[in-house]
Coordinates of C-alpha atoms in Angstrom, one line a residue:
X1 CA -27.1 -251.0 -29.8
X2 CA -27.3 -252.1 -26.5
X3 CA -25.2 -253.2 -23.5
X4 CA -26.2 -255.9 -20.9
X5 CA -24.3 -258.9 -18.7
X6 CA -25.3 -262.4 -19.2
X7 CA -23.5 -263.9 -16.5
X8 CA -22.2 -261.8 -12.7
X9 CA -21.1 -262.0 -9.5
X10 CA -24.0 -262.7 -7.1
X11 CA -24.2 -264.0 -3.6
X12 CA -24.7 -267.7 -5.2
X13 CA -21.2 -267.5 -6.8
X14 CA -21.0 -266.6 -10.5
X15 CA -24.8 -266.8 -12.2
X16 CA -24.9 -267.1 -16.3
X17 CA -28.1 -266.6 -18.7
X18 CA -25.9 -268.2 -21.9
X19 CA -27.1 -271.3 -22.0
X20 CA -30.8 -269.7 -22.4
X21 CA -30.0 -266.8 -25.0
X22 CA -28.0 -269.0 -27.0
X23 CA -30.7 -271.3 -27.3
X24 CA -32.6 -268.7 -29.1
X25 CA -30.2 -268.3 -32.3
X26 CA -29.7 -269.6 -35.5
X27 CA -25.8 -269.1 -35.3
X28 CA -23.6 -269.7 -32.8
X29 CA -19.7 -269.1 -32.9
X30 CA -18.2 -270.2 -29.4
X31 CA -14.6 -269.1 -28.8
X32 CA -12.3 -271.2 -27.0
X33 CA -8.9 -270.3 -25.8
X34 CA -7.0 -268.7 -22.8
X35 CA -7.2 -265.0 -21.4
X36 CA -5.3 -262.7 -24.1
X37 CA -5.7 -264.7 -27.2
X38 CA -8.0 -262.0 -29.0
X39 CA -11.5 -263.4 -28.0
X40 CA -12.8 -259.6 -26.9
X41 CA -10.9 -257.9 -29.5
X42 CA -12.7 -260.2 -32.0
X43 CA -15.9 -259.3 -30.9
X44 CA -15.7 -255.8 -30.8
X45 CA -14.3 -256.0 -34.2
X46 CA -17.8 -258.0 -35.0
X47 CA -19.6 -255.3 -33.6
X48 CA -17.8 -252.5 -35.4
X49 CA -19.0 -254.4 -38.3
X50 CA -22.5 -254.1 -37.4
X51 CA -22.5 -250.7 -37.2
X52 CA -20.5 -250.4 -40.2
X53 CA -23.7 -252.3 -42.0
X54 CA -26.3 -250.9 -39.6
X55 CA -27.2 -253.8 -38.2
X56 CA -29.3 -253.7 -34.4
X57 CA -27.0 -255.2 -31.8
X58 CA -26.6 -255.9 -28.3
X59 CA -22.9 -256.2 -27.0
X60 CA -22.5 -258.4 -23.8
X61 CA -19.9 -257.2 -21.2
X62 CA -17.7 -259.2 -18.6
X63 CA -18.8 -259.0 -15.5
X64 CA -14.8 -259.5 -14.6
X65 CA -13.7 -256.8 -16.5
X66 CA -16.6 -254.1 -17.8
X67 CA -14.3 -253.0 -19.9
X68 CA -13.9 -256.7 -21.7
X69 CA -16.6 -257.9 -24.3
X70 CA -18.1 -261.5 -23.5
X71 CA -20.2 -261.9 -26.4
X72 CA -22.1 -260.4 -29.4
X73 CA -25.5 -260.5 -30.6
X74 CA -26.8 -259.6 -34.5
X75 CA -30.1 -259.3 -33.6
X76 CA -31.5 -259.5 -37.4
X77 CA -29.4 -262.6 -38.3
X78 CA -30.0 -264.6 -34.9
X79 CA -26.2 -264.8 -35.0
X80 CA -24.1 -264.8 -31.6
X81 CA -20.1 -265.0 -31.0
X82 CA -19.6 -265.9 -27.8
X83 CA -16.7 -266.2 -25.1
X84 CA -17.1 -269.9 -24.4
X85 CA -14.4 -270.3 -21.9
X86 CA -14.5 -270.2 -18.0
X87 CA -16.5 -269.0 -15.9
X88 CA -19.5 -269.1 -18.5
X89 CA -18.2 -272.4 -20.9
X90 CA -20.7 -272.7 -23.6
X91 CA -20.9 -276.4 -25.4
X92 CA -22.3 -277.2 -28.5
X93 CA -26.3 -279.1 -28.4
X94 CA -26.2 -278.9 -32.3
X95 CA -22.4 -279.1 -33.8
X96 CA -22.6 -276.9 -37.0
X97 CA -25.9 -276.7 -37.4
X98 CA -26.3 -274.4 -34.8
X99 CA -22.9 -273.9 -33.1
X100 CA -19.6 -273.7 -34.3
X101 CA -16.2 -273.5 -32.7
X102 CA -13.2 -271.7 -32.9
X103 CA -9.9 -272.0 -31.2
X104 CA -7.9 -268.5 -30.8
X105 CA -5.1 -270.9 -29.3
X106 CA -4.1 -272.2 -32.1
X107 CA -2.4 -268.4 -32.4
X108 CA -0.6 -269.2 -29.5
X109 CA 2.7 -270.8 -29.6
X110 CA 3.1 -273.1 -26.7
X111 CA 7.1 -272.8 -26.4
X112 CA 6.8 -269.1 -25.9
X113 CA 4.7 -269.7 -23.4
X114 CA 5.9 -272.8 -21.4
X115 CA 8.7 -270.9 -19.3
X116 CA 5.9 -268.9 -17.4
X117 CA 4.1 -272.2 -16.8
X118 CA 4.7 -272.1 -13.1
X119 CA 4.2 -268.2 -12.8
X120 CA 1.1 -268.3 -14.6
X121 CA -0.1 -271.4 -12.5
X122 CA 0.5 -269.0 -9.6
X123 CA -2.3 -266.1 -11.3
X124 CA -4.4 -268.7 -12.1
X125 CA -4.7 -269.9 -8.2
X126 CA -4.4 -266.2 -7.1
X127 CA -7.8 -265.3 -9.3
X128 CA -9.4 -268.7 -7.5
X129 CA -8.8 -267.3 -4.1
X130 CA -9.3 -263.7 -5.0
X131 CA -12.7 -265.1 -6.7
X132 CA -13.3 -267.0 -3.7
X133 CA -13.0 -264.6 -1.0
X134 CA -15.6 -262.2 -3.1
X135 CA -18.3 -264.7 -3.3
X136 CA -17.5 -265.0 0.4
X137 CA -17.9 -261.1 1.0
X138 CA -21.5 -261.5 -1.6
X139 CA -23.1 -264.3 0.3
X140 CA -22.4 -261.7 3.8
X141 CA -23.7 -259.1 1.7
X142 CA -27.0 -261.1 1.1
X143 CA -27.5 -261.9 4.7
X144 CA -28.0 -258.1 5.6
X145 CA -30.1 -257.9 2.6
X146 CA -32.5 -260.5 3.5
X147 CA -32.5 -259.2 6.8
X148 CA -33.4 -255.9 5.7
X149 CA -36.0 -257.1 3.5
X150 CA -37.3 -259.4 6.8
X151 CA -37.7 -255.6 8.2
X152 CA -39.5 -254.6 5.8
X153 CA -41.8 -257.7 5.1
X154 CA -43.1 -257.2 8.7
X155 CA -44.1 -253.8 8.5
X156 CA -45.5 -253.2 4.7
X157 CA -48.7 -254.4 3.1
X158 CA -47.2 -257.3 0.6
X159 CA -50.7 -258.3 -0.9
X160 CA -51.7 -254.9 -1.6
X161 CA -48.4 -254.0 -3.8
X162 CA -48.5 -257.2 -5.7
X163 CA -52.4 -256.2 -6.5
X164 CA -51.1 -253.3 -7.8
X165 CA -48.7 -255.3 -9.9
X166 CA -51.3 -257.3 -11.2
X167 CA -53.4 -254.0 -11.8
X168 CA -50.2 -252.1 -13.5
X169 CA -49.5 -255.4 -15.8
X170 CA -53.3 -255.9 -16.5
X171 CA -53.3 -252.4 -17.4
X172 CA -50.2 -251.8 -19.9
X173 CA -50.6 -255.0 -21.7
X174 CA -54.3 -256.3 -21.5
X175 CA -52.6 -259.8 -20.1
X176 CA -55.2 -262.7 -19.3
X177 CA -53.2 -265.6 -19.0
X178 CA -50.2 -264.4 -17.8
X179 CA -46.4 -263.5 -19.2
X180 CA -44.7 -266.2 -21.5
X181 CA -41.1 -266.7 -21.1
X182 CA -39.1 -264.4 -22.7
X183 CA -35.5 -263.3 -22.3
X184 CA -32.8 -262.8 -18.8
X185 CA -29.8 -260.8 -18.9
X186 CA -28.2 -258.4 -16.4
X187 CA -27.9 -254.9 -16.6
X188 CA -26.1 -254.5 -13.8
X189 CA -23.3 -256.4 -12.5
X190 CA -20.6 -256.8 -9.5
X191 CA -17.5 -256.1 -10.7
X192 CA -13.7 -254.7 -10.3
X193 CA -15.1 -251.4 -10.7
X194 CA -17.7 -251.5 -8.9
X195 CA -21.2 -251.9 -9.8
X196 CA -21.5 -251.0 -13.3
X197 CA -24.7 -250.2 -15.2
X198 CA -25.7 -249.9 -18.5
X199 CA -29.4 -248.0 -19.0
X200 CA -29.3 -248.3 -23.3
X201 CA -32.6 -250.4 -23.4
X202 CA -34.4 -247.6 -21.7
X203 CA -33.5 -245.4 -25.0
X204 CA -37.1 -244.6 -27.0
X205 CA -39.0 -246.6 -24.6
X206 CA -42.0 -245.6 -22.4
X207 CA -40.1 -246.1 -18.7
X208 CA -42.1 -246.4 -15.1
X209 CA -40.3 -245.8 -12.2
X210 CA -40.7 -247.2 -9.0
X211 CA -40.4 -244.9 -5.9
X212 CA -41.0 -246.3 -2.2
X213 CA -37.9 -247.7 -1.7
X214 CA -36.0 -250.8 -3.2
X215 CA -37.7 -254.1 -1.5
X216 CA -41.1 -253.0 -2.4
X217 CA -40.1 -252.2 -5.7
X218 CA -38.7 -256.0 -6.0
X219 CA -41.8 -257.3 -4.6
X220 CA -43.7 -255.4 -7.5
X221 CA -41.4 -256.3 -10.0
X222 CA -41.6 -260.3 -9.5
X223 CA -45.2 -259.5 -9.6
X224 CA -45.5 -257.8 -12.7
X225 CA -42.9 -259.9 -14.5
X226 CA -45.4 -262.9 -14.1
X227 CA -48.2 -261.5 -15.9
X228 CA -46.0 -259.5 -18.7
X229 CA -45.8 -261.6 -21.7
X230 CA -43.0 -262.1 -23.1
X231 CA -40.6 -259.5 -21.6
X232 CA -37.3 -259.2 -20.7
X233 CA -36.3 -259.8 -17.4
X234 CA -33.2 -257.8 -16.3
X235 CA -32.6 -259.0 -12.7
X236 CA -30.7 -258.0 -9.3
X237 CA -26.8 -257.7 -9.4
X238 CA -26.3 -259.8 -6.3
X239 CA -29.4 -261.7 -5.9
X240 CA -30.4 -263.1 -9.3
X241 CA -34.0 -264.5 -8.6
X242 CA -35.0 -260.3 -7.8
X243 CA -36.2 -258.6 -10.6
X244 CA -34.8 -254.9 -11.2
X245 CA -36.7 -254.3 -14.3
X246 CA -39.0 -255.3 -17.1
X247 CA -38.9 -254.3 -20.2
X248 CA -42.2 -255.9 -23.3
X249 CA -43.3 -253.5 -26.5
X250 CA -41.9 -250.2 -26.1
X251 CA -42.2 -249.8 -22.7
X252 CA -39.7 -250.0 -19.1
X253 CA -41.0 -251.1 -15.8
X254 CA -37.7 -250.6 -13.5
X255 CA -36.7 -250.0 -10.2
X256 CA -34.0 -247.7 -11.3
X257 CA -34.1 -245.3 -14.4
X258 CA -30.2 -244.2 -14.4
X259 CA -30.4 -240.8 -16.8
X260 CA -34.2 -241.6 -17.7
X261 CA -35.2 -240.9 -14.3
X262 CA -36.6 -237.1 -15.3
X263 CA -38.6 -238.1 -17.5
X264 CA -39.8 -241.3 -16.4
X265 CA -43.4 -242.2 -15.4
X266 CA -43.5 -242.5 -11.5
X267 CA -45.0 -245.4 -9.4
X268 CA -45.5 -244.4 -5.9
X269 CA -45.2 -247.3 -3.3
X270 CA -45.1 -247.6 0.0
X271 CA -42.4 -245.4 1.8
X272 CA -38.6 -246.9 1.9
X273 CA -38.7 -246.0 5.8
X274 CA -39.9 -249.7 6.4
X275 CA -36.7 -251.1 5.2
X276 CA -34.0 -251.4 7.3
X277 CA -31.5 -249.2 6.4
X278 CA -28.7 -250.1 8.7
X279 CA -28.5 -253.7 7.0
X280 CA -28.7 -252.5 4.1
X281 CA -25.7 -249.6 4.1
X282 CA -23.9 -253.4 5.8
X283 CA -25.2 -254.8 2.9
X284 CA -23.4 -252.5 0.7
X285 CA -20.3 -252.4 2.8
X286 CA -19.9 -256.4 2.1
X287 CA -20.1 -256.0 -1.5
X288 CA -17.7 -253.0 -1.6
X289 CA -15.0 -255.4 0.1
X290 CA -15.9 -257.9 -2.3
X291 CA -15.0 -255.6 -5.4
X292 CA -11.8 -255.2 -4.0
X293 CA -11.2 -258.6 -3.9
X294 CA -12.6 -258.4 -7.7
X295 CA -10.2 -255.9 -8.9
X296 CA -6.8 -257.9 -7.5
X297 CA -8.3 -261.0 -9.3
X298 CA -8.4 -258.5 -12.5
X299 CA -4.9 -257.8 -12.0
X300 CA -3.6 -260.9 -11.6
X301 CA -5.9 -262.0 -15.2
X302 CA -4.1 -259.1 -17.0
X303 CA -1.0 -260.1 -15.8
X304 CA -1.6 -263.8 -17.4
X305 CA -2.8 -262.0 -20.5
X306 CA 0.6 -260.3 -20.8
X307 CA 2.6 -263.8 -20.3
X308 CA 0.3 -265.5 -23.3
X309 CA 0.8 -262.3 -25.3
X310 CA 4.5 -263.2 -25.7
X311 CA 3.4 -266.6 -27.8
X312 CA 0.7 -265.2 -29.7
X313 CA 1.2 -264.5 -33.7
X314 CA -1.5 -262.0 -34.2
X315 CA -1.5 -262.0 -37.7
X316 CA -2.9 -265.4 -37.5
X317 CA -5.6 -263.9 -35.0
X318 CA -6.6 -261.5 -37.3
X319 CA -7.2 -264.1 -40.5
X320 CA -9.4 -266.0 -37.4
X321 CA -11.7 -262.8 -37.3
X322 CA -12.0 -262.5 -40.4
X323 CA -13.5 -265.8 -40.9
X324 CA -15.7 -265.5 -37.9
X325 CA -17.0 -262.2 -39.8
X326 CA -17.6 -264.2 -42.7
X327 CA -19.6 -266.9 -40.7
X328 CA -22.0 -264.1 -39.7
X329 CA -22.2 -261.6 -42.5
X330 CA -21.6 -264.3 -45.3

């Protein structure tokens, strides 16, 4: 089992990979209904279920709350249930023959809930500008970056790390026409904790590390992830188009190893000196202020989940699982 975000908070606002992923199954549930109406509950119910059976599994977190589950993927039944609600609204491109909906509102009972219509309209605009201050706060955080990475551009030998890119990928995989496109995800995200991790798909892989400091690991990365063929492409946590790790056949090229740093394969680069590191530690600063604008916009969420809680029967949640469960397992 493995953990990764499809969708986070970058310096371009709220970035998604669900359209893409869910273009590569067979199955498709998509979940529609407001926040506390069971949709995470479900899916780690689904996932329970796949342990129960064995069944390989990735489990796709919410970038808004790490502790909430966005999605579910069955990787040997090319089945997917799927948060398909705000920010990452999923539509169906082939009604029941590929996607299929389900409404967890219809466990909701809208007179239980229409007294805290004008307290939960409040939330709801709290989370906008909450949401809207962070992305703010990101988009500050990327100018210090880029400037950093200007810093750094000036001062290090680009051609000759992307040649040894092209030399590393030519290497490993015995590429000639360069990498096919394979999958995007996230396993790193912006959120009200912080910036959470998950390092799972390193487990029972080969893994190189880069060392030399972060922008001329990026700079190797894109490299390498344009001749790899067919790998996964986990990217940067606030800027999306940076690559933070590869991963094709049993093997890890990443820029950071988490607890498989020991015993990972190491990649020297040119030293980190060349970056600026006064931007950067601004860099960092921006995004910590933008977390805390994260975490009031998580409060106010739970705070609308308790309001819908009032009108929801969950007994007629639970017979909703279990015929999700049946769409996937049969």
């Amino acid at each position: 089992m493995e953990r990764y975000f499809l969708g986070g908070n970058t310096a371009y606002g709220f970035r998604s990979f669900y359209d893409s992923e869910l273009a590569r199954m067979d199955n498709v549930i998509l979940m529609k209904g407001a926040p506390g109406t069971g949709k995470s509950t479900l899916i780690k119910s689904v996932g329970a279920e796949c342990a129960k059976r064995g069944l390989d599994h990735e489990i796709w977190y919410c970038s808004g709350d790490p502790e909430s589950a966005d999605g579910i993927y069955v990787k040997a039944l090319g089945a997917a249930v799927v948060d398909a609600t705000s920010p990452h609204p999923c539509e169906a491109a082939l009604p029941v023959i590929r996607e299929r909906i389900v409404d967890m509102a219809a466990a909701m009972d809208r007179a239980a809930v229409l007294p805290a219509k004008k307290e939960i309209t409040e939330l709801i605009n709290v989370k906008k500008r909450c949401y809207s201050r962070a992305y703010d706060k990101l988009k500050s955080a990327f100018c210090h970056y880029a400037r950093s990475e200007e810093a750094y551009a000036k001062k290090a030998d680009i051609v000759a790390v992307r040649r040894a890119a092209a030399a590393f990928a030519l290497a490993e995989t015995d590429c000639v026409s360069g990498g096919s496109q394979g999958r995007n995800a996230f396993s790193k995200a912006i959120t009200p904790n912080g910036i959470v991790a998950f390092y799972d798909h390193l487990a029972g892989r080969r893994v190189y590390m880069l060392d030399g400091g972060e922008h001329a690991a990026h700079v190797f990365l894109a490299e390498a992830a344009k001749l790899i063929p067919g790998g996964t492409v986990l990217h940067h946590p606030l800027l999306p188009e940076r690559v933070e790790s590869v991963l094709w056949k049993g093997c890890a090229l990443t820029a950071d190893a988490g607890p498989f740093a020991a015993a990972a394969d190491r990649i020297e680069l040119e030293p980190g000196a060349s970056e600026d590191g006064e931007e950067l530690a601004l860099s960092r600063a921006e995004i910590k202020a933008a977390v805390a604008e994260l975490a009031e916009a998580k409060l106010a969420h739970a705070e609308i989940e308790r309001l819908h809680a009032v009108g929801m029967d969950f007994s007629v949640t639970e017979g909703i699982a279990r015929k999700v469960r049946e769409m996937i397992f049969g």
